[in-house]
Each structure stands twice: as C-alpha cells, then as structure tokens.
Amino acid sequence: MQQIINFIIRNKNFLLFLLLFCISLLFTIQSHSYHKSKFINSANFLTGGVYNSINDISSYFNLKSQNEILSEENRKLRALLQNSGIKADSVFIDSTKFNKTYRFYSANIIKNSYSLTDNYLTINKGKRDSIKPDFGVISSKGIVGIVDRTSRRYGTVISILNTTSRISAQLKKTNHFGTLKWSGKNPALVQLIDIPKIAPVQKGDTIITSGRSSIFPKGVPIGVVEQFNLDAAENFYEIDIHLFNDMTNLEHVYIIENVNRAEINSLLNSDE
Amino acid sequence: MNNIFSIHTVRFITLVIVQVLIFNHINFLGYINPYIYILFIALFPIKHNRIIVMLLGFSLGLIIDLFMDTGGIHAGASVFIAYLRPAILKTSFGTVYEHQSVRFSNIDFGSKLTYFTLLTVLHHLVLFSLEIFSISKILLILQKTLFSSIFTILLSVIVTIIFSRKTK
C-alpha cells in the first residue's frame, strides 16, 4: 500500500497529465461521432450570450450585403407570387397555420465558422422558440446545415462544411440520388458521392436536396456541378459541387420543421 | 502575491476574449488562424507548481473549445504543452532554467524565439492531429501546423514586445 501511494506521489504530474489528456480525447472523439450527446457546445448561456451581444454590433458591418441578399429573395418571391395566379385581392387565408408538412422559422447566425474541418454554427433560436434537433437550416440561396443541439435560447447547427455531415441530394434533371459530404478543404466546394455511373452528369448541372431524409423538403437548391470523375471502383461518380450559398457570409437563415417527421421515422424504424 | 494573481487572471480572460472574438475570424487564405491564447501557458511563472499549470491549461483550452464547438482539441493540446513545458524550458534556456532564475522580461531574443517556436509547433501539431483525426490526411495536418505556427509565433513575439515592461 505504501508503495502504491509512493508511486502515485512520485508520478503525480504524469498521472494528472494522462487524466486530463484522456478527458480531452474523450470530448474530441465524441465530437467526431455524429449526434452523440456533447457537453462542450456553444449553445449554452455563457457562450451564446457573448456571441449574441457581439453579433449585435458586428451585424452592422455587413448590413449592406445582407440587405441585397434579402431584397433579391423578395424579388424572387414576388415574381413567384405574381405568376402563381393567386389574386392579391382574394380572401387572405394564412395557410402557414394548418395542414402543412413543413413549418418555417427565421433565425440569425450569431457565430459562423468555415475554416475548421468540423464546423458548427450558432443560431439565436432555441427550445424557447420550439426549435429541436434535426431541423433543417437553409438560407435564401440554399442549404446550410442541420440543427444539432439546442439550449433554451440558442442552438448549434452542423454546417454542411463538416466532415461528419451526410445529406441526401440528387440531380435536378433526373432522380439519381447520392450523399453530400465535405472533404474539409475548400469552403466553396462540397462533394456528392454514390451517384451511379449511369446517371447523365454534366458540368453545370444543378444539385438539389432529395427529400428522402425527412429533414429537408425536396428541391432545396444546393449548388452546381463543378467537375466530376469516377471513383476507384468505377461504379459511382464523385462530383465536386460549387455551392450557391456563400458559407463565409451568412446572416439570416430559415429553420425547417417537418411536422410529419416523427410519423415517418416510426414507420421506417418499424421495418427493422 | 495578490498582484501576481490578478495579472494572470486578467491575462487569462483577455486572451480568451481576444482569441474567440478576433483571432478565430481572421481566416487568412481561407483557413490560417493564429492561436494566441497559448501565450498564457508560455508566460506563466516558472516557479509555480507543474500541476497548477496543467489544470489552468486544461481549463483555458476547454473554454476555447466551448466557444468553438470543437470537442476537446484545444484542451488536449494545451495540457500537452503544459506538461512538456519544463522540458522545453530546459532545451531553450539551458542552465539558466536550472537555477530557476528565468524572467521573461530579461532573456535574449534568440532563446525566447526558440521557446515560443517549440511550444507553438508542438501545440499546433497536437491540435490539428486531434481536429482532423485521420492519419491518411497527414499532409493536411502538417500544412495547417506549418502555416498556423508561423502566424502564431509572429503574433506572440509582437505581443510580448508590445506588452513587455521595461522596468528592470
């Protein structure tokens, strides 16, 4: 017993180092596996509060470009409204309130990140605004990510610029679908894999979400094909996609809730 | 004693805030960021217990991780250099360190630079290995380590020169 205590006292530095290093390794491994419960995330009161108050100031600096993005979106929506045949003077029914598959919430990005290999964003909406994990996040131009963790007032989003993120995507012109992931190198390019060789892929083709995952509705724009080649086994394409979204300049985003998600998931799980 | 404690508390908080709010958003050439917060570990008084340095390094790294959503990579890298600090001090300062008489304000520039370089490169190597976490991307790890280290060393030297007190 005496010897054991002596050993511990003699090596206390090394043992403490080993303990602390193992704890940080544990946190690291947890952060690398998709959707494990994490203690260390920026959706808490302290970090969320700091980012929120700084964002109050720094959001003024890119007010002009954000205004242009929003007015461009308004123009698109207005064109859609005019051409949809709905008369502006007909009785107005707020159709967002009932009987819809998808609900939309608006939020602001208070912390953006794109230079790491696993990027997480922080938004200023949380449980209080009925945001829950696994809601989709898009901007006016295209896809942004998936809600990961929420606290009372803040939430974290797994960006598509995250090597653990996997999103189902397809070609717009045909229904060939594959998986969207990120290689960790260029924040403007993401990779689409598992598109079968038979698909007629061409440079400049538009890629959209496939709606198979019950997170995003079908047809959310992602990007255009920049270049493509066959993988090592020569059965599937590996496609580099240039994102429509400028992930380095994000401010206003929309969060999508699929109302029927629980039902779809229970149906899928009952098959197993 | 009281004075020394307050200096280090202020330094701790300032470095965290500056790191999180300014230096994490530089993204020079897309991905190069300096990690200036390791100055706290580098400049911590030598005569203090090794255990205190490790515990402080761990909490410093964990706070940075909390802000950046990076799991435990900064905590791990900070604990690593806090543990190896005596060895690095010995290699860079030699016999002066043996007598426990090193003061960061009055050592020559060359050995100071060696000290910062060793500390920074080790920290960044562990940091990016943990971040990327895959041996097949070793080139990416080395590339990020090299460029970010240059940036961090440059900034650390500049910061220490600016904030050094000339009272001897």
Tab-separated table of C-alpha atoms in Angstrom:
chain	number	residue	atom	x	y	z
A	1	MET	CA	0.000	0.000	0.000
A	2	GLN	CA	2.804	2.315	0.976
A	3	GLN	CA	4.484	1.649	-2.357
A	4	ILE	CA	1.364	2.367	-4.355
A	5	ILE	CA	0.920	5.709	-2.618
A	6	ASN	CA	4.581	6.480	-3.150
A	7	PHE	CA	4.237	5.641	-6.819
A	8	ILE	CA	1.246	7.942	-7.177
A	9	ILE	CA	3.031	10.771	-5.408
A	10	ARG	CA	6.174	10.312	-7.459
A	11	ASN	CA	4.300	10.286	-10.770
A	12	LYS	CA	1.555	12.711	-9.897
A	13	ASN	CA	2.442	15.057	-12.734
A	14	PHE	CA	2.324	12.364	-15.328
A	15	LEU	CA	-0.862	10.820	-13.954
A	16	LEU	CA	-2.627	14.164	-13.920
A	17	PHE	CA	-1.453	14.804	-17.482
A	18	LEU	CA	-2.767	11.405	-18.538
A	19	LEU	CA	-6.118	12.032	-16.859
A	20	LEU	CA	-6.629	15.486	-18.373
A	21	PHE	CA	-5.439	14.355	-21.795
A	22	CYS	CA	-7.838	11.386	-21.725
A	23	ILE	CA	-10.729	13.682	-20.814
A	24	SER	CA	-9.976	15.953	-23.765
A	25	LEU	CA	-9.552	12.919	-26.020
A	26	LEU	CA	-12.971	11.709	-24.899
A	27	PHE	CA	-14.552	15.059	-25.769
A	28	THR	CA	-12.753	15.026	-29.118
A	29	ILE	CA	-13.928	11.544	-30.027
A	30	GLN	CA	-17.452	12.465	-29.011
A	31	SER	CA	-17.347	15.490	-31.273
A	32	HIS	CA	-16.193	13.354	-34.195
A	33	SER	CA	-19.051	10.896	-33.986
A	34	TYR	CA	-22.278	12.185	-35.421
A	35	HIS	CA	-25.005	13.049	-32.966
A	36	LYS	CA	-23.528	11.920	-29.699
A	37	SER	CA	-24.532	13.884	-26.668
A	38	LYS	CA	-21.960	16.592	-26.133
A	39	PHE	CA	-21.261	18.635	-23.028
A	40	ILE	CA	-18.989	21.052	-24.813
A	41	ASN	CA	-21.118	23.061	-27.215
A	42	SER	CA	-21.615	26.748	-27.782
A	43	ALA	CA	-25.398	26.693	-27.304
A	44	ASN	CA	-25.120	27.492	-23.620
A	45	PHE	CA	-25.936	30.610	-21.701
A	46	LEU	CA	-22.380	31.974	-21.473
A	47	THR	CA	-21.034	31.488	-24.982
A	48	GLY	CA	-24.386	32.112	-26.629
A	49	GLY	CA	-24.736	35.351	-24.697
A	50	VAL	CA	-21.242	36.540	-25.648
A	51	TYR	CA	-21.730	35.710	-29.324
A	52	ASN	CA	-25.172	37.288	-29.323
A	53	SER	CA	-24.009	40.608	-27.893
A	54	ILE	CA	-21.026	40.744	-30.279
A	55	ASN	CA	-23.292	39.893	-33.193
A	56	ASP	CA	-25.484	42.862	-32.265
A	57	ILE	CA	-22.517	45.072	-33.127
A	58	SER	CA	-20.834	43.171	-35.959
A	59	SER	CA	-24.058	42.642	-37.894
A	60	TYR	CA	-23.946	46.327	-38.838
A	61	PHE	CA	-20.766	45.815	-40.815
A	62	ASN	CA	-22.343	43.582	-43.447
A	63	LEU	CA	-25.753	45.199	-43.366
A	64	LYS	CA	-25.487	46.274	-46.989
A	65	SER	CA	-24.688	42.865	-48.470
A	66	GLN	CA	-27.322	41.185	-46.279
A	67	ASN	CA	-29.901	43.733	-47.424
A	68	GLU	CA	-29.058	42.968	-51.028
A	69	ILE	CA	-29.477	39.233	-50.409
A	70	LEU	CA	-32.838	39.784	-48.717
A	71	SER	CA	-34.143	42.132	-51.409
A	72	GLU	CA	-33.040	39.644	-54.072
A	73	GLU	CA	-35.050	36.992	-52.264
A	74	ASN	CA	-38.029	39.351	-52.067
A	75	ARG	CA	-37.813	39.907	-55.798
A	76	LYS	CA	-37.834	36.154	-56.423
A	77	LEU	CA	-40.781	35.552	-54.110
A	78	ARG	CA	-42.705	38.466	-55.611
A	79	ALA	CA	-42.167	37.102	-59.110
A	80	LEU	CA	-43.361	33.719	-57.895
A	81	LEU	CA	-46.454	35.273	-56.321
A	82	GLN	CA	-47.362	37.269	-59.444
A	83	ASN	CA	-47.011	34.267	-61.714
A	84	SER	CA	-48.761	31.798	-59.415
A	85	GLY	CA	-52.223	33.117	-60.293
A	86	ILE	CA	-53.242	33.898	-56.730
A	87	LYS	CA	-55.111	37.204	-56.793
A	88	ALA	CA	-53.882	39.675	-54.265
A	89	ASP	CA	-57.433	40.881	-53.603
A	90	SER	CA	-58.896	37.437	-52.857
A	91	VAL	CA	-59.705	36.492	-49.281
A	92	PHE	CA	-56.451	36.045	-47.430
A	93	ILE	CA	-56.022	32.766	-45.589
A	94	ASP	CA	-52.909	32.254	-43.521
A	95	SER	CA	-52.057	28.878	-44.887
A	96	THR	CA	-48.928	28.530	-42.765
A	97	LYS	CA	-51.057	27.908	-39.713
A	98	PHE	CA	-52.535	24.496	-40.531
A	99	ASN	CA	-52.384	21.465	-42.732
A	100	LYS	CA	-48.831	21.916	-43.949
A	101	THR	CA	-45.971	19.430	-43.917
A	102	TYR	CA	-43.235	21.993	-43.314
A	103	ARG	CA	-43.075	24.833	-40.833
A	104	PHE	CA	-40.571	27.644	-41.249
A	105	TYR	CA	-38.852	29.688	-38.555
A	106	SER	CA	-36.414	32.529	-39.109
A	107	ALA	CA	-33.162	32.862	-37.203
A	108	ASN	CA	-29.852	34.736	-37.245
A	109	ILE	CA	-26.425	33.151	-37.339
A	110	ILE	CA	-24.542	34.578	-34.362
A	111	LYS	CA	-21.377	32.521	-34.860
A	112	ASN	CA	-20.214	31.412	-38.276
A	113	SER	CA	-17.280	29.056	-38.805
A	114	TYR	CA	-15.833	27.606	-42.001
A	115	SER	CA	-12.094	27.170	-41.532
A	116	LEU	CA	-12.091	24.025	-39.364
A	117	THR	CA	-12.717	20.506	-40.607
A	118	ASP	CA	-15.807	20.147	-38.395
A	119	ASN	CA	-17.685	23.405	-38.441
A	120	TYR	CA	-20.612	24.270	-36.221
A	121	LEU	CA	-22.710	27.429	-36.418
A	122	THR	CA	-24.599	29.018	-33.543
A	123	ILE	CA	-28.083	30.469	-34.029
A	124	ASN	CA	-30.097	32.738	-31.766
A	125	LYS	CA	-33.144	30.468	-31.530
A	126	GLY	CA	-33.571	27.541	-29.166
A	127	LYS	CA	-36.061	25.460	-27.228
A	128	ARG	CA	-37.965	28.594	-26.281
A	129	ASP	CA	-38.770	29.128	-29.984
A	130	SER	CA	-39.669	25.406	-30.359
A	131	ILE	CA	-36.509	24.599	-32.299
A	132	LYS	CA	-35.452	20.998	-31.826
A	133	PRO	CA	-32.501	18.890	-33.001
A	134	ASP	CA	-32.671	17.556	-36.587
A	135	PHE	CA	-34.499	20.522	-38.039
A	136	GLY	CA	-33.081	21.620	-41.392
A	137	VAL	CA	-31.446	25.029	-41.834
A	138	ILE	CA	-31.429	26.847	-45.185
A	139	SER	CA	-30.746	30.359	-46.349
A	140	SER	CA	-32.419	32.194	-49.204
A	141	LYS	CA	-29.841	30.776	-51.620
A	142	GLY	CA	-29.581	27.190	-50.483
A	143	ILE	CA	-28.827	24.628	-47.854
A	144	VAL	CA	-26.847	25.499	-44.696
A	145	GLY	CA	-26.992	22.557	-42.267
A	146	ILE	CA	-28.938	20.633	-39.640
A	147	VAL	CA	-29.748	21.706	-36.061
A	148	ASP	CA	-27.595	19.701	-33.665
A	149	ARG	CA	-28.163	20.836	-30.082
A	150	THR	CA	-30.461	23.421	-28.540
A	151	SER	CA	-30.458	25.221	-25.232
A	152	ARG	CA	-33.221	27.483	-24.023
A	153	ARG	CA	-32.298	30.448	-26.189
A	154	TYR	CA	-29.583	29.228	-28.556
A	155	GLY	CA	-28.862	26.348	-30.871
A	156	THR	CA	-25.913	24.830	-32.693
A	157	VAL	CA	-26.088	23.804	-36.345
A	158	ILE	CA	-23.915	21.164	-38.020
A	159	SER	CA	-22.815	23.045	-41.108
A	160	ILE	CA	-22.630	21.221	-44.426
A	161	LEU	CA	-18.958	22.165	-44.119
A	162	ASN	CA	-18.476	19.413	-41.546
A	163	THR	CA	-16.785	16.120	-42.341
A	164	THR	CA	-19.357	14.205	-40.276
A	165	SER	CA	-22.346	15.713	-42.055
A	166	ARG	CA	-24.224	13.482	-44.536
A	167	ILE	CA	-27.147	14.873	-46.521
A	168	SER	CA	-29.130	13.144	-49.230
A	169	ALA	CA	-29.007	15.035	-52.529
A	170	GLN	CA	-29.968	14.414	-56.130
A	171	LEU	CA	-29.646	15.757	-59.648
A	172	LYS	CA	-32.354	18.232	-60.531
A	173	LYS	CA	-32.971	16.906	-64.033
A	174	THR	CA	-33.160	13.213	-63.115
A	175	ASN	CA	-33.894	11.421	-59.860
A	176	HIS	CA	-30.437	9.880	-59.314
A	177	PHE	CA	-29.566	10.496	-55.710
A	178	GLY	CA	-26.375	10.355	-53.662
A	179	THR	CA	-24.834	11.534	-50.421
A	180	LEU	CA	-23.475	15.002	-49.869
A	181	LYS	CA	-20.337	15.295	-47.762
A	182	TRP	CA	-17.374	17.594	-47.347
A	183	SER	CA	-13.693	16.828	-47.774
A	184	GLY	CA	-12.615	19.608	-45.395
A	185	LYS	CA	-10.575	21.582	-47.915
A	186	ASN	CA	-12.466	24.318	-49.720
A	187	PRO	CA	-15.479	26.066	-48.144
A	188	ALA	CA	-16.983	26.716	-51.589
A	189	LEU	CA	-16.900	23.077	-52.755
A	190	VAL	CA	-18.743	20.070	-51.342
A	191	GLN	CA	-18.648	16.502	-52.649
A	192	LEU	CA	-21.517	14.356	-53.851
A	193	ILE	CA	-20.772	10.623	-53.839
A	194	ASP	CA	-22.707	7.447	-54.699
A	195	ILE	CA	-24.276	8.816	-57.866
A	196	PRO	CA	-24.479	5.748	-60.160
A	197	LYS	CA	-22.361	5.703	-63.305
A	198	ILE	CA	-25.455	5.511	-65.466
A	199	ALA	CA	-26.620	8.998	-64.454
A	200	PRO	CA	-26.143	11.640	-67.175
A	201	VAL	CA	-23.998	14.064	-65.156
A	202	GLN	CA	-22.714	17.160	-66.884
A	203	LYS	CA	-20.773	20.209	-65.813
A	204	GLY	CA	-23.159	22.931	-64.656
A	205	ASP	CA	-25.989	20.599	-63.614
A	206	THR	CA	-27.990	21.801	-60.610
A	207	ILE	CA	-27.998	19.663	-57.464
A	208	ILE	CA	-30.956	19.823	-55.049
A	209	THR	CA	-31.948	18.023	-51.851
A	210	SER	CA	-33.778	14.759	-52.474
A	211	GLY	CA	-36.348	14.930	-49.677
A	212	ARG	CA	-35.569	11.356	-48.695
A	213	SER	CA	-34.256	12.193	-45.231
A	214	SER	CA	-37.425	13.841	-43.791
A	215	ILE	CA	-35.253	16.782	-42.716
A	216	PHE	CA	-35.257	18.890	-45.861
A	217	PRO	CA	-38.138	19.119	-48.299
A	218	LYS	CA	-37.364	18.023	-51.840
A	219	GLY	CA	-35.923	20.698	-54.089
A	220	VAL	CA	-33.875	22.942	-51.802
A	221	PRO	CA	-31.055	24.188	-54.068
A	222	ILE	CA	-27.500	23.159	-53.153
A	223	GLY	CA	-25.138	24.034	-55.989
A	224	VAL	CA	-23.895	23.281	-59.481
A	225	VAL	CA	-21.567	20.531	-60.705
A	226	GLU	CA	-18.041	21.932	-60.957
A	227	GLN	CA	-16.263	18.751	-62.033
A	228	PHE	CA	-16.850	15.028	-61.813
A	229	ASN	CA	-14.961	11.770	-62.169
A	230	LEU	CA	-15.495	8.091	-61.405
A	231	ASP	CA	-14.381	6.687	-58.054
A	232	ALA	CA	-11.736	3.978	-57.610
A	233	ALA	CA	-14.168	1.121	-58.266
A	234	GLU	CA	-15.519	2.944	-61.350
A	235	ASN	CA	-19.141	2.356	-60.387
A	236	PHE	CA	-20.074	5.700	-58.919
A	237	TYR	CA	-19.352	9.325	-59.662
A	238	GLU	CA	-17.537	11.614	-57.257
A	239	ILE	CA	-18.813	15.073	-58.029
A	240	ASP	CA	-17.434	18.401	-56.819
A	241	ILE	CA	-20.282	20.831	-56.278
A	242	HIS	CA	-19.907	24.577	-56.169
A	243	LEU	CA	-22.336	25.841	-53.512
A	244	PHE	CA	-24.900	28.520	-54.338
A	245	ASN	CA	-24.514	29.721	-50.766
A	246	ASP	CA	-21.517	31.752	-49.753
A	247	MET	CA	-20.906	29.946	-46.470
A	248	THR	CA	-18.488	32.654	-45.376
A	249	ASN	CA	-21.209	35.325	-45.442
A	250	LEU	CA	-24.303	34.079	-43.627
A	251	GLU	CA	-26.683	36.095	-41.506
A	252	HIS	CA	-30.384	35.362	-41.975
A	253	VAL	CA	-31.421	31.726	-42.175
A	254	TYR	CA	-34.645	29.741	-42.088
A	255	ILE	CA	-35.223	26.665	-39.988
A	256	ILE	CA	-37.495	23.980	-41.436
A	257	GLU	CA	-39.556	21.663	-39.291
A	258	ASN	CA	-41.084	18.586	-40.875
A	259	VAL	CA	-44.339	18.144	-38.983
A	260	ASN	CA	-44.672	14.517	-40.041
A	261	ARG	CA	-41.133	13.592	-39.159
A	262	ALA	CA	-41.998	11.517	-36.064
A	263	GLU	CA	-44.542	9.551	-38.060
A	264	ILE	CA	-42.132	8.889	-40.944
A	265	ASN	CA	-39.370	7.835	-38.579
A	266	SER	CA	-41.555	5.454	-36.587
A	267	LEU	CA	-42.692	3.891	-39.842
A	268	LEU	CA	-39.097	3.461	-41.023
A	269	ASN	CA	-37.950	2.078	-37.685
A	270	SER	CA	-40.784	-0.440	-37.501
A	271	ASP	CA	-39.405	-2.121	-40.623
A	272	GLU	CA	-36.153	-3.017	-38.956
B	1	MET	CA	1.220	37.731	-4.321
B	2	ASN	CA	-2.161	39.333	-4.805
B	3	ASN	CA	-0.819	41.438	-7.635
B	4	ILE	CA	0.570	38.414	-9.480
B	5	PHE	CA	-2.731	36.573	-9.234
B	6	SER	CA	-4.707	39.489	-10.609
B	7	ILE	CA	-2.272	39.925	-13.527
B	8	HIS	CA	-2.719	36.318	-14.558
B	9	THR	CA	-6.483	36.406	-14.153
B	10	VAL	CA	-6.682	39.468	-16.373
B	11	ARG	CA	-4.335	37.860	-18.896
B	12	PHE	CA	-6.410	34.662	-18.934
B	13	ILE	CA	-9.700	36.449	-19.587
B	14	THR	CA	-8.221	38.903	-22.094
B	15	LEU	CA	-6.567	36.146	-24.115
B	16	VAL	CA	-9.776	34.098	-24.237
B	17	ILE	CA	-11.848	37.073	-25.379
B	18	VAL	CA	-9.289	38.248	-27.946
B	19	GLN	CA	-8.863	34.704	-29.293
B	20	VAL	CA	-12.574	33.993	-29.587
B	21	LEU	CA	-13.736	37.329	-30.934
B	22	ILE	CA	-10.852	38.421	-33.150
B	23	PHE	CA	-8.259	35.783	-33.965
B	24	ASN	CA	-10.724	32.986	-34.732
B	25	HIS	CA	-12.201	35.086	-37.525
B	26	ILE	CA	-9.046	36.062	-39.383
B	27	ASN	CA	-9.109	33.030	-41.717
B	28	PHE	CA	-6.068	34.215	-43.650
B	29	LEU	CA	-6.024	32.437	-47.056
B	30	GLY	CA	-9.163	30.615	-46.060
B	31	TYR	CA	-8.062	28.587	-43.061
B	32	ILE	CA	-4.992	30.053	-41.297
B	33	ASN	CA	-5.796	31.298	-37.803
B	34	PRO	CA	-3.348	32.176	-35.039
B	35	TYR	CA	-3.921	30.584	-31.652
B	36	ILE	CA	-2.511	33.324	-29.487
B	37	TYR	CA	-4.067	32.070	-26.219
B	38	ILE	CA	-1.119	29.708	-25.612
B	39	LEU	CA	0.819	32.808	-24.532
B	40	PHE	CA	-0.855	32.316	-21.167
B	41	ILE	CA	0.832	28.932	-20.744
B	42	ALA	CA	4.103	30.204	-22.202
B	43	LEU	CA	4.362	33.214	-19.904
B	44	PHE	CA	3.097	31.574	-16.716
B	45	PRO	CA	5.693	31.964	-13.921
B	46	ILE	CA	8.165	29.089	-13.861
B	47	LYS	CA	8.453	28.730	-10.130
B	48	HIS	CA	4.830	27.665	-9.843
B	49	ASN	CA	3.799	24.070	-9.481
B	50	ARG	CA	3.529	21.994	-12.635
B	51	ILE	CA	0.099	20.734	-11.587
B	52	ILE	CA	-1.325	24.260	-11.468
B	53	VAL	CA	-0.028	24.980	-14.965
B	54	MET	CA	-1.658	21.805	-16.300
B	55	LEU	CA	-5.008	22.468	-14.625
B	56	LEU	CA	-5.040	26.066	-15.843
B	57	GLY	CA	-4.027	24.978	-19.340
B	58	PHE	CA	-6.812	22.429	-19.402
B	59	SER	CA	-9.475	24.917	-18.332
B	60	LEU	CA	-8.164	27.515	-20.788
B	61	GLY	CA	-8.367	25.017	-23.650
B	62	LEU	CA	-11.788	23.813	-22.592
B	63	ILE	CA	-13.165	27.370	-22.579
B	64	ILE	CA	-11.829	27.907	-26.111
B	65	ASP	CA	-13.419	24.582	-27.126
B	66	LEU	CA	-16.701	25.684	-25.613
B	67	PHE	CA	-16.733	28.742	-27.841
B	68	MET	CA	-15.606	26.957	-30.976
B	69	ASP	CA	-17.662	23.721	-30.738
B	70	THR	CA	-14.541	21.665	-31.235
B	71	GLY	CA	-14.965	18.965	-28.601
B	72	GLY	CA	-11.720	18.780	-26.618
B	73	ILE	CA	-8.971	19.519	-29.105
B	74	HIS	CA	-7.752	22.788	-27.579
B	75	ALA	CA	-7.892	21.325	-24.072
B	76	GLY	CA	-5.825	18.323	-25.158
B	77	ALA	CA	-3.199	20.386	-26.960
B	78	SER	CA	-2.922	22.878	-24.076
B	79	VAL	CA	-2.490	20.133	-21.473
B	80	PHE	CA	0.157	18.558	-23.702
B	81	ILE	CA	2.339	21.658	-23.856
B	82	ALA	CA	1.684	22.473	-20.186
B	83	TYR	CA	3.048	19.033	-19.310
B	84	LEU	CA	6.063	19.346	-21.595
B	85	ARG	CA	6.829	22.938	-20.603
B	86	PRO	CA	9.701	22.156	-18.175
B	87	ALA	CA	11.454	20.067	-20.825
B	88	ILE	CA	11.009	22.795	-23.443
B	89	LEU	CA	12.290	25.407	-20.977
B	90	LYS	CA	15.379	23.303	-20.359
B	91	THR	CA	16.176	22.914	-24.055
B	92	SER	CA	15.662	26.581	-24.872
B	93	PHE	CA	17.208	28.272	-21.834
B	94	GLY	CA	19.707	25.665	-20.675
B	95	THR	CA	21.424	26.265	-17.357
B	96	VAL	CA	19.612	29.494	-16.569
B	97	TYR	CA	16.457	27.496	-16.115
B	98	GLU	CA	18.217	25.087	-13.753
B	99	HIS	CA	18.710	27.901	-11.281
B	100	GLN	CA	15.045	28.858	-11.517
B	101	SER	CA	16.062	32.380	-12.350
B	102	VAL	CA	14.473	32.854	-15.783
B	103	ARG	CA	12.463	36.013	-16.092
B	104	PHE	CA	10.734	36.501	-19.418
B	105	SER	CA	11.462	40.209	-19.392
B	106	ASN	CA	15.268	39.911	-19.396
B	107	ILE	CA	16.284	36.985	-21.575
B	108	ASP	CA	17.786	37.327	-25.007
B	109	PHE	CA	15.639	37.275	-28.083
B	110	GLY	CA	17.086	34.104	-29.631
B	111	SER	CA	16.266	31.712	-26.808
B	112	LYS	CA	12.869	33.320	-26.373
B	113	LEU	CA	12.136	32.658	-30.034
B	114	THR	CA	13.259	29.021	-29.690
B	115	TYR	CA	10.989	28.635	-26.684
B	116	PHE	CA	7.933	30.065	-28.451
B	117	THR	CA	8.638	28.080	-31.607
B	118	LEU	CA	8.917	24.735	-29.820
B	119	LEU	CA	5.834	25.396	-27.737
B	120	THR	CA	3.746	26.595	-30.685
B	121	VAL	CA	4.734	23.841	-33.108
B	122	LEU	CA	4.038	21.096	-30.535
B	123	HIS	CA	0.708	22.672	-29.608
B	124	HIS	CA	-0.407	23.071	-33.205
B	125	LEU	CA	0.690	19.580	-34.183
B	126	VAL	CA	-1.414	18.012	-31.412
B	127	LEU	CA	-4.253	20.454	-32.099
B	128	PHE	CA	-4.562	19.713	-35.804
B	129	SER	CA	-3.982	15.974	-35.360
B	130	LEU	CA	-6.906	15.900	-32.957
B	131	GLU	CA	-9.003	18.163	-35.180
B	132	ILE	CA	-8.531	16.220	-38.401
B	133	PHE	CA	-8.174	12.898	-36.571
B	134	SER	CA	-7.090	10.810	-39.537
B	135	ILE	CA	-3.606	9.566	-40.443
B	136	SER	CA	-4.408	9.491	-44.141
B	137	LYS	CA	-4.630	13.291	-44.098
B	138	ILE	CA	-1.187	13.752	-42.551
B	139	LEU	CA	-0.188	16.232	-45.251
B	140	LEU	CA	-3.139	18.469	-44.432
B	141	ILE	CA	-2.197	18.285	-40.733
B	142	LEU	CA	1.424	19.251	-41.415
B	143	GLN	CA	0.400	22.008	-43.798
B	144	LYS	CA	-2.016	23.541	-41.305
B	145	THR	CA	0.537	23.180	-38.500
B	146	LEU	CA	3.247	24.926	-40.503
B	147	PHE	CA	1.230	27.902	-41.660
B	148	SER	CA	-0.674	28.487	-38.427
B	149	SER	CA	2.547	28.137	-36.396
B	150	ILE	CA	4.281	30.832	-38.413
B	151	PHE	CA	1.314	33.128	-37.838
B	152	THR	CA	1.096	32.349	-34.111
B	153	ILE	CA	4.841	32.744	-33.469
B	154	LEU	CA	4.924	36.047	-35.289
B	155	LEU	CA	1.969	37.390	-33.308
B	156	SER	CA	3.259	36.070	-29.964
B	157	VAL	CA	6.599	37.776	-30.454
B	158	ILE	CA	4.919	41.025	-31.454
B	159	VAL	CA	2.532	40.889	-28.491
B	160	THR	CA	5.319	40.170	-25.997
B	161	ILE	CA	7.410	43.043	-27.385
B	162	ILE	CA	4.494	45.466	-27.218
B	163	PHE	CA	3.413	44.494	-23.728
B	164	SER	CA	6.814	43.950	-22.157
B	165	ARG	CA	7.517	46.247	-19.234
B	166	LYS	CA	10.859	47.929	-19.486
B	167	THR	CA	11.356	48.215	-15.707
B	168	LYS	CA	14.425	46.235	-14.768
